Amino acid sequence: MVESIHEINIKFNGEWVFLINCSVDEDGNLIEGEVVLHSKSRDEIFRNMNKYKDSPSMISIRYAGKIPEGVNVLL
Amino acid sequence: MNKIKFDFTSNLMMINVYLWNIRMAKFENMLITYDTGASNTVISKDILFLLGYNFEGIEKTRIITASGVEYVEPIILEKLKIGNYVLDDVQVYAHTFPEASFSLGVLGLNVIRQFDTSILFSKGEMILSKI
């Protein structure tokens, strides 16, 4: 089921998601996709994403939702 | 000129980029961190591997990070797209980010400086023009 990125961010807040059937708007912003993998573990997504490597549609991998309160990031 | 939305979450600017999948000859989407403090673009090695990039025989190079020195593989990404702008033959570094990180890569100044950019924090938008 294709859902908007906004819906995906709410539904899978705090999880990594792997999407197929993605589409973009006229400015190239990702607007929707179909979640086929989701997990709190990024590495679990990495271990399972190979089964979708031949997907003819655009794929996307992302952390959905917000970074937890109290977590700070320095790259 | 392109108007790009960014996710501004916990003081990280995350933007959509599209990386060329050399195995399937199409773009794939990733959400990565926009970082003017990074000299180069760094992408998750697992993702690049999925997209068909090969690291065999590539000599690692050294990068200095906030937490120490890391050794990464430089590769040439055939195409990288931001908004509707396509850049060809972009050098990126392949790196295994820690699982606790929230990003699959860092968009660094080697790419950022190719655009005049206005950042509208109030709207969560960036306006890009290719230089």
PDB file of C-alpha atoms in Angstrom:
ATOM      1  CA  MET A   1       0.000   0.000   0.000  1.00  0.00           C
ATOM      2  CA  VAL A   2       1.469   3.334  -1.075  1.00  0.00           C
ATOM      3  CA  GLU A   3       1.364   5.971   1.668  1.00  0.00           C
ATOM      4  CA  SER A   4       2.537   9.566   1.897  1.00  0.00           C
ATOM      5  CA  ILE A   5       5.891  10.267   3.550  1.00  0.00           C
ATOM      6  CA  HIS A   6       4.007  12.234   6.194  1.00  0.00           C
ATOM      7  CA  GLU A   7       1.846   9.196   7.024  1.00  0.00           C
ATOM      8  CA  ILE A   8       4.899   6.907   7.042  1.00  0.00           C
ATOM      9  CA  ASN A   9       6.768   9.222   9.435  1.00  0.00           C
ATOM     10  CA  ILE A  10       3.857   9.120  11.868  1.00  0.00           C
ATOM     11  CA  LYS A  11       3.135   5.388  11.552  1.00  0.00           C
ATOM     12  CA  PHE A  12       6.782   4.278  11.770  1.00  0.00           C
ATOM     13  CA  ASN A  13       8.148   7.016  14.025  1.00  0.00           C
ATOM     14  CA  GLY A  14      11.502   5.925  15.442  1.00  0.00           C
ATOM     15  CA  GLU A  15      12.006   3.052  12.965  1.00  0.00           C
ATOM     16  CA  TRP A  16      14.068   2.504   9.843  1.00  0.00           C
ATOM     17  CA  VAL A  17      11.941   1.900   6.759  1.00  0.00           C
ATOM     18  CA  PHE A  18      12.633   0.487   3.294  1.00  0.00           C
ATOM     19  CA  LEU A  19      10.254   1.711   0.602  1.00  0.00           C
ATOM     20  CA  ILE A  20       9.494   0.658  -2.959  1.00  0.00           C
ATOM     21  CA  ASN A  21       7.175   2.291  -5.529  1.00  0.00           C
ATOM     22  CA  CYS A  22       8.388   5.745  -4.491  1.00  0.00           C
ATOM     23  CA  SER A  23       7.378   8.883  -6.331  1.00  0.00           C
ATOM     24  CA  VAL A  24       8.520  12.505  -6.275  1.00  0.00           C
ATOM     25  CA  ASP A  25       6.956  15.907  -6.933  1.00  0.00           C
ATOM     26  CA  GLU A  26       8.010  18.365  -9.649  1.00  0.00           C
ATOM     27  CA  ASP A  27      10.858  19.718  -7.444  1.00  0.00           C
ATOM     28  CA  GLY A  28      12.227  16.243  -6.792  1.00  0.00           C
ATOM     29  CA  ASN A  29      10.892  15.930  -3.237  1.00  0.00           C
ATOM     30  CA  LEU A  30       9.964  12.390  -2.231  1.00  0.00           C
ATOM     31  CA  ILE A  31       6.211  12.350  -1.591  1.00  0.00           C
ATOM     32  CA  GLU A  32       5.126   8.722  -1.200  1.00  0.00           C
ATOM     33  CA  GLY A  33       6.183   5.089  -1.143  1.00  0.00           C
ATOM     34  CA  GLU A  34       5.244   1.587  -0.024  1.00  0.00           C
ATOM     35  CA  VAL A  35       6.847   0.298   3.175  1.00  0.00           C
ATOM     36  CA  VAL A  36       8.068  -3.281   2.667  1.00  0.00           C
ATOM     37  CA  LEU A  37      10.534  -3.444   5.570  1.00  0.00           C
ATOM     38  CA  HIS A  38      10.548  -1.647   8.896  1.00  0.00           C
ATOM     39  CA  SER A  39      12.551  -2.159  12.054  1.00  0.00           C
ATOM     40  CA  LYS A  40      14.050  -0.295  14.979  1.00  0.00           C
ATOM     41  CA  SER A  41      17.333  -1.900  13.883  1.00  0.00           C
ATOM     42  CA  ARG A  42      18.964  -0.371  10.824  1.00  0.00           C
ATOM     43  CA  ASP A  43      21.138  -3.440  10.417  1.00  0.00           C
ATOM     44  CA  GLU A  44      18.056  -5.671  10.237  1.00  0.00           C
ATOM     45  CA  ILE A  45      16.929  -3.573   7.251  1.00  0.00           C
ATOM     46  CA  PHE A  46      20.404  -3.936   5.726  1.00  0.00           C
ATOM     47  CA  ARG A  47      20.278  -7.724   6.188  1.00  0.00           C
ATOM     48  CA  ASN A  48      16.888  -8.033   4.473  1.00  0.00           C
ATOM     49  CA  MET A  49      17.002  -5.356   1.783  1.00  0.00           C
ATOM     50  CA  ASN A  50      18.747  -7.545  -0.789  1.00  0.00           C
ATOM     51  CA  LYS A  51      15.452  -9.250  -1.627  1.00  0.00           C
ATOM     52  CA  TYR A  52      14.278  -5.921  -3.091  1.00  0.00           C
ATOM     53  CA  LYS A  53      17.490  -5.043  -4.918  1.00  0.00           C
ATOM     54  CA  ASP A  54      15.915  -5.845  -8.305  1.00  0.00           C
ATOM     55  CA  SER A  55      12.837  -3.723  -7.705  1.00  0.00           C
ATOM     56  CA  PRO A  56      12.035  -1.886 -10.945  1.00  0.00           C
ATOM     57  CA  SER A  57      10.558   1.034  -9.010  1.00  0.00           C
ATOM     58  CA  MET A  58      12.445   3.688  -7.058  1.00  0.00           C
ATOM     59  CA  ILE A  59      13.455   2.539  -3.580  1.00  0.00           C
ATOM     60  CA  SER A  60      14.137   4.600  -0.477  1.00  0.00           C
ATOM     61  CA  ILE A  61      15.798   3.843   2.848  1.00  0.00           C
ATOM     62  CA  ARG A  62      15.360   6.248   5.722  1.00  0.00           C
ATOM     63  CA  TYR A  63      14.936   6.770   9.417  1.00  0.00           C
ATOM     64  CA  ALA A  64      11.310   7.738   9.912  1.00  0.00           C
ATOM     65  CA  GLY A  65      10.011  10.296  12.304  1.00  0.00           C
ATOM     66  CA  LYS A  66      11.869  12.177  14.956  1.00  0.00           C
ATOM     67  CA  ILE A  67      15.184  11.528  16.657  1.00  0.00           C
ATOM     68  CA  PRO A  68      14.432  10.625  20.295  1.00  0.00           C
ATOM     69  CA  GLU A  69      14.447  13.397  22.896  1.00  0.00           C
ATOM     70  CA  GLY A  70      17.778  13.823  24.634  1.00  0.00           C
ATOM     71  CA  VAL A  71      19.834  12.341  21.788  1.00  0.00           C
ATOM     72  CA  ASN A  72      22.399  14.693  20.288  1.00  0.00           C
ATOM     73  CA  VAL A  73      24.386  14.075  17.127  1.00  0.00           C
ATOM     74  CA  LEU A  74      27.824  15.276  16.077  1.00  0.00           C
ATOM     75  CA  LEU A  75      29.051  14.013  12.730  1.00  0.00           C
TER      76      LEU A  75
ATOM     77  CA  MET B   1      15.858  26.910  -9.372  1.00  0.00           C
ATOM     78  CA  ASN B   2      14.519  24.104  -7.179  1.00  0.00           C
ATOM     79  CA  LYS B   3      12.625  24.323  -3.908  1.00  0.00           C
ATOM     80  CA  ILE B   4      13.570  21.397  -1.708  1.00  0.00           C
ATOM     81  CA  LYS B   5      11.981  20.486   1.566  1.00  0.00           C
ATOM     82  CA  PHE B   6      14.238  19.381   4.380  1.00  0.00           C
ATOM     83  CA  ASP B   7      13.512  17.557   7.610  1.00  0.00           C
ATOM     84  CA  PHE B   8      14.824  19.593  10.497  1.00  0.00           C
ATOM     85  CA  THR B   9      14.770  17.114  13.311  1.00  0.00           C
ATOM     86  CA  SER B  10      16.696  17.397  16.565  1.00  0.00           C
ATOM     87  CA  ASN B  11      18.888  20.093  14.999  1.00  0.00           C
ATOM     88  CA  LEU B  12      19.952  17.879  12.083  1.00  0.00           C
ATOM     89  CA  MET B  13      19.156  18.987   8.545  1.00  0.00           C
ATOM     90  CA  MET B  14      18.181  15.925   6.560  1.00  0.00           C
ATOM     91  CA  ILE B  15      17.638  16.197   2.813  1.00  0.00           C
ATOM     92  CA  ASN B  16      16.563  13.847   0.072  1.00  0.00           C
ATOM     93  CA  VAL B  17      19.227  12.911  -2.443  1.00  0.00           C
ATOM     94  CA  TYR B  18      19.020  10.406  -5.278  1.00  0.00           C
ATOM     95  CA  LEU B  19      21.937   8.084  -5.927  1.00  0.00           C
ATOM     96  CA  TRP B  20      22.496   6.294  -9.214  1.00  0.00           C
ATOM     97  CA  ASN B  21      21.948   2.542  -9.049  1.00  0.00           C
ATOM     98  CA  ILE B  22      24.475   1.243 -11.576  1.00  0.00           C
ATOM     99  CA  ARG B  23      23.041  -2.283 -11.534  1.00  0.00           C
ATOM    100  CA  MET B  24      19.476  -1.199 -12.342  1.00  0.00           C
ATOM    101  CA  ALA B  25      20.261   2.100 -14.146  1.00  0.00           C
ATOM    102  CA  LYS B  26      17.907   4.229 -12.059  1.00  0.00           C
ATOM    103  CA  PHE B  27      17.975   6.642  -9.151  1.00  0.00           C
ATOM    104  CA  GLU B  28      17.255   5.556  -5.580  1.00  0.00           C
ATOM    105  CA  ASN B  29      16.313   7.841  -2.713  1.00  0.00           C
ATOM    106  CA  MET B  30      18.166   8.320   0.578  1.00  0.00           C
ATOM    107  CA  LEU B  31      17.705  10.797   3.391  1.00  0.00           C
ATOM    108  CA  ILE B  32      21.128  12.137   4.383  1.00  0.00           C
ATOM    109  CA  THR B  33      22.526  14.929   6.515  1.00  0.00           C
ATOM    110  CA  TYR B  34      23.300  18.328   4.977  1.00  0.00           C
ATOM    111  CA  ASP B  35      26.618  19.313   6.540  1.00  0.00           C
ATOM    112  CA  THR B  36      28.601  22.402   5.568  1.00  0.00           C
ATOM    113  CA  GLY B  37      31.173  21.276   8.137  1.00  0.00           C
ATOM    114  CA  ALA B  38      32.079  18.262   6.000  1.00  0.00           C
ATOM    115  CA  SER B  39      34.533  18.720   3.151  1.00  0.00           C
ATOM    116  CA  ASN B  40      33.329  15.634   1.297  1.00  0.00           C
ATOM    117  CA  THR B  41      30.218  13.577   0.820  1.00  0.00           C
ATOM    118  CA  VAL B  42      30.129  10.274   2.668  1.00  0.00           C
ATOM    119  CA  ILE B  43      27.598   7.513   1.974  1.00  0.00           C
ATOM    120  CA  SER B  44      26.859   4.278   3.786  1.00  0.00           C
ATOM    121  CA  LYS B  45      28.933   1.469   2.308  1.00  0.00           C
ATOM    122  CA  ASP B  46      26.019  -1.000   2.622  1.00  0.00           C
ATOM    123  CA  ILE B  47      23.852   1.277   0.501  1.00  0.00           C
ATOM    124  CA  LEU B  48      26.518   1.746  -2.159  1.00  0.00           C
ATOM    125  CA  PHE B  49      27.009  -2.009  -2.286  1.00  0.00           C
ATOM    126  CA  LEU B  50      23.241  -2.478  -2.811  1.00  0.00           C
ATOM    127  CA  LEU B  51      23.412  -0.016  -5.713  1.00  0.00           C
ATOM    128  CA  GLY B  52      26.080  -2.079  -7.422  1.00  0.00           C
ATOM    129  CA  TYR B  53      29.267  -0.207  -6.545  1.00  0.00           C
ATOM    130  CA  ASN B  54      32.360  -2.360  -6.182  1.00  0.00           C
ATOM    131  CA  PHE B  55      35.083  -1.760  -3.615  1.00  0.00           C
ATOM    132  CA  GLU B  56      37.508  -4.438  -4.748  1.00  0.00           C
ATOM    133  CA  GLY B  57      41.039  -3.132  -5.059  1.00  0.00           C
ATOM    134  CA  ILE B  58      40.171   0.386  -3.893  1.00  0.00           C
ATOM    135  CA  GLU B  59      42.759   1.782  -1.524  1.00  0.00           C
ATOM    136  CA  LYS B  60      41.327   3.365   1.602  1.00  0.00           C
ATOM    137  CA  THR B  61      41.987   6.996   2.392  1.00  0.00           C
ATOM    138  CA  ARG B  62      42.005   8.791   5.727  1.00  0.00           C
ATOM    139  CA  ILE B  63      39.369  11.241   6.902  1.00  0.00           C
ATOM    140  CA  ILE B  64      39.344  13.160  10.156  1.00  0.00           C
ATOM    141  CA  THR B  65      36.053  13.183  12.045  1.00  0.00           C
ATOM    142  CA  ALA B  66      34.908  14.687  15.331  1.00  0.00           C
ATOM    143  CA  SER B  67      35.523  11.362  17.021  1.00  0.00           C
ATOM    144  CA  GLY B  68      38.831  10.420  15.447  1.00  0.00           C
ATOM    145  CA  VAL B  69      40.406   9.198  12.236  1.00  0.00           C
ATOM    146  CA  GLU B  70      38.451   6.876   9.940  1.00  0.00           C
ATOM    147  CA  TYR B  71      39.577   5.023   6.827  1.00  0.00           C
ATOM    148  CA  VAL B  72      37.126   5.096   3.919  1.00  0.00           C
ATOM    149  CA  GLU B  73      36.990   3.988   0.298  1.00  0.00           C
ATOM    150  CA  PRO B  74      36.774   6.792  -2.296  1.00  0.00           C
ATOM    151  CA  ILE B  75      34.493   5.897  -5.193  1.00  0.00           C
ATOM    152  CA  ILE B  76      32.950   7.766  -8.081  1.00  0.00           C
ATOM    153  CA  LEU B  77      29.173   7.894  -7.981  1.00  0.00           C
ATOM    154  CA  GLU B  78      28.024   7.937 -11.594  1.00  0.00           C
ATOM    155  CA  LYS B  79      25.191  10.354 -10.864  1.00  0.00           C
ATOM    156  CA  LEU B  80      23.822  12.162  -7.838  1.00  0.00           C
ATOM    157  CA  LYS B  81      20.562  14.104  -8.013  1.00  0.00           C
ATOM    158  CA  ILE B  82      19.336  16.853  -5.694  1.00  0.00           C
ATOM    159  CA  GLY B  83      15.920  18.236  -6.557  1.00  0.00           C
ATOM    160  CA  ASN B  84      15.979  18.026 -10.334  1.00  0.00           C
ATOM    161  CA  TYR B  85      19.686  18.800 -10.675  1.00  0.00           C
ATOM    162  CA  VAL B  86      21.848  15.878 -11.746  1.00  0.00           C
ATOM    163  CA  LEU B  87      25.586  15.886 -11.021  1.00  0.00           C
ATOM    164  CA  ASP B  88      27.828  13.447 -12.882  1.00  0.00           C
ATOM    165  CA  ASP B  89      30.856  11.582 -11.562  1.00  0.00           C
ATOM    166  CA  VAL B  90      30.725  12.740  -7.964  1.00  0.00           C
ATOM    167  CA  GLN B  91      33.424  11.500  -5.630  1.00  0.00           C
ATOM    168  CA  VAL B  92      32.011  10.121  -2.394  1.00  0.00           C
ATOM    169  CA  TYR B  93      33.542   8.195   0.450  1.00  0.00           C
ATOM    170  CA  ALA B  94      32.064   4.853   1.471  1.00  0.00           C
ATOM    171  CA  HIS B  95      31.839   4.438   5.208  1.00  0.00           C
ATOM    172  CA  THR B  96      30.065   2.177   7.675  1.00  0.00           C
ATOM    173  CA  PHE B  97      28.159   4.500   9.973  1.00  0.00           C
ATOM    174  CA  PRO B  98      27.392   3.224  13.489  1.00  0.00           C
ATOM    175  CA  GLU B  99      23.972   1.634  13.845  1.00  0.00           C
ATOM    176  CA  ALA B 100      22.979   4.291  16.367  1.00  0.00           C
ATOM    177  CA  SER B 101      23.325   7.030  13.752  1.00  0.00           C
ATOM    178  CA  PHE B 102      20.156   8.346  12.171  1.00  0.00           C
ATOM    179  CA  SER B 103      21.608   9.073   8.772  1.00  0.00           C
ATOM    180  CA  LEU B 104      22.845   7.042   5.828  1.00  0.00           C
ATOM    181  CA  GLY B 105      25.311   9.669   4.790  1.00  0.00           C
ATOM    182  CA  VAL B 106      26.566  13.213   4.841  1.00  0.00           C
ATOM    183  CA  LEU B 107      26.234  15.667   1.977  1.00  0.00           C
ATOM    184  CA  GLY B 108      29.482  17.637   2.130  1.00  0.00           C
ATOM    185  CA  LEU B 109      30.882  20.771   0.569  1.00  0.00           C
ATOM    186  CA  ASN B 110      32.186  19.016  -2.553  1.00  0.00           C
ATOM    187  CA  VAL B 111      28.495  18.917  -3.579  1.00  0.00           C
ATOM    188  CA  ILE B 112      26.972  21.760  -1.541  1.00  0.00           C
ATOM    189  CA  ARG B 113      29.323  24.380  -3.008  1.00  0.00           C
ATOM    190  CA  GLN B 114      28.066  23.675  -6.514  1.00  0.00           C
ATOM    191  CA  PHE B 115      24.810  25.459  -5.661  1.00  0.00           C
ATOM    192  CA  ASP B 116      23.784  28.909  -4.529  1.00  0.00           C
ATOM    193  CA  THR B 117      21.494  28.055  -1.656  1.00  0.00           C
ATOM    194  CA  SER B 118      18.939  29.897   0.445  1.00  0.00           C
ATOM    195  CA  ILE B 119      17.854  28.090   3.585  1.00  0.00           C
ATOM    196  CA  LEU B 120      14.414  29.029   4.897  1.00  0.00           C
ATOM    197  CA  PHE B 121      14.305  27.529   8.362  1.00  0.00           C
ATOM    198  CA  SER B 122      10.835  28.966   8.995  1.00  0.00           C
ATOM    199  CA  LYS B 123       9.450  26.952   6.060  1.00  0.00           C
ATOM    200  CA  GLY B 124      11.732  23.918   6.183  1.00  0.00           C
ATOM    201  CA  GLU B 125      12.798  24.673   2.613  1.00  0.00           C
ATOM    202  CA  MET B 126      15.978  25.207   0.643  1.00  0.00           C
ATOM    203  CA  ILE B 127      16.088  27.046  -2.670  1.00  0.00           C
ATOM    204  CA  LEU B 128      18.888  25.771  -4.882  1.00  0.00           C
ATOM    205  CA  SER B 129      20.362  27.180  -8.078  1.00  0.00           C
ATOM    206  CA  LYS B 130      23.197  25.405  -9.841  1.00  0.00           C
ATOM    207  CA  ILE B 131      26.277  27.630 -10.109  1.00  0.00           C
TER     208      ILE B 131
END
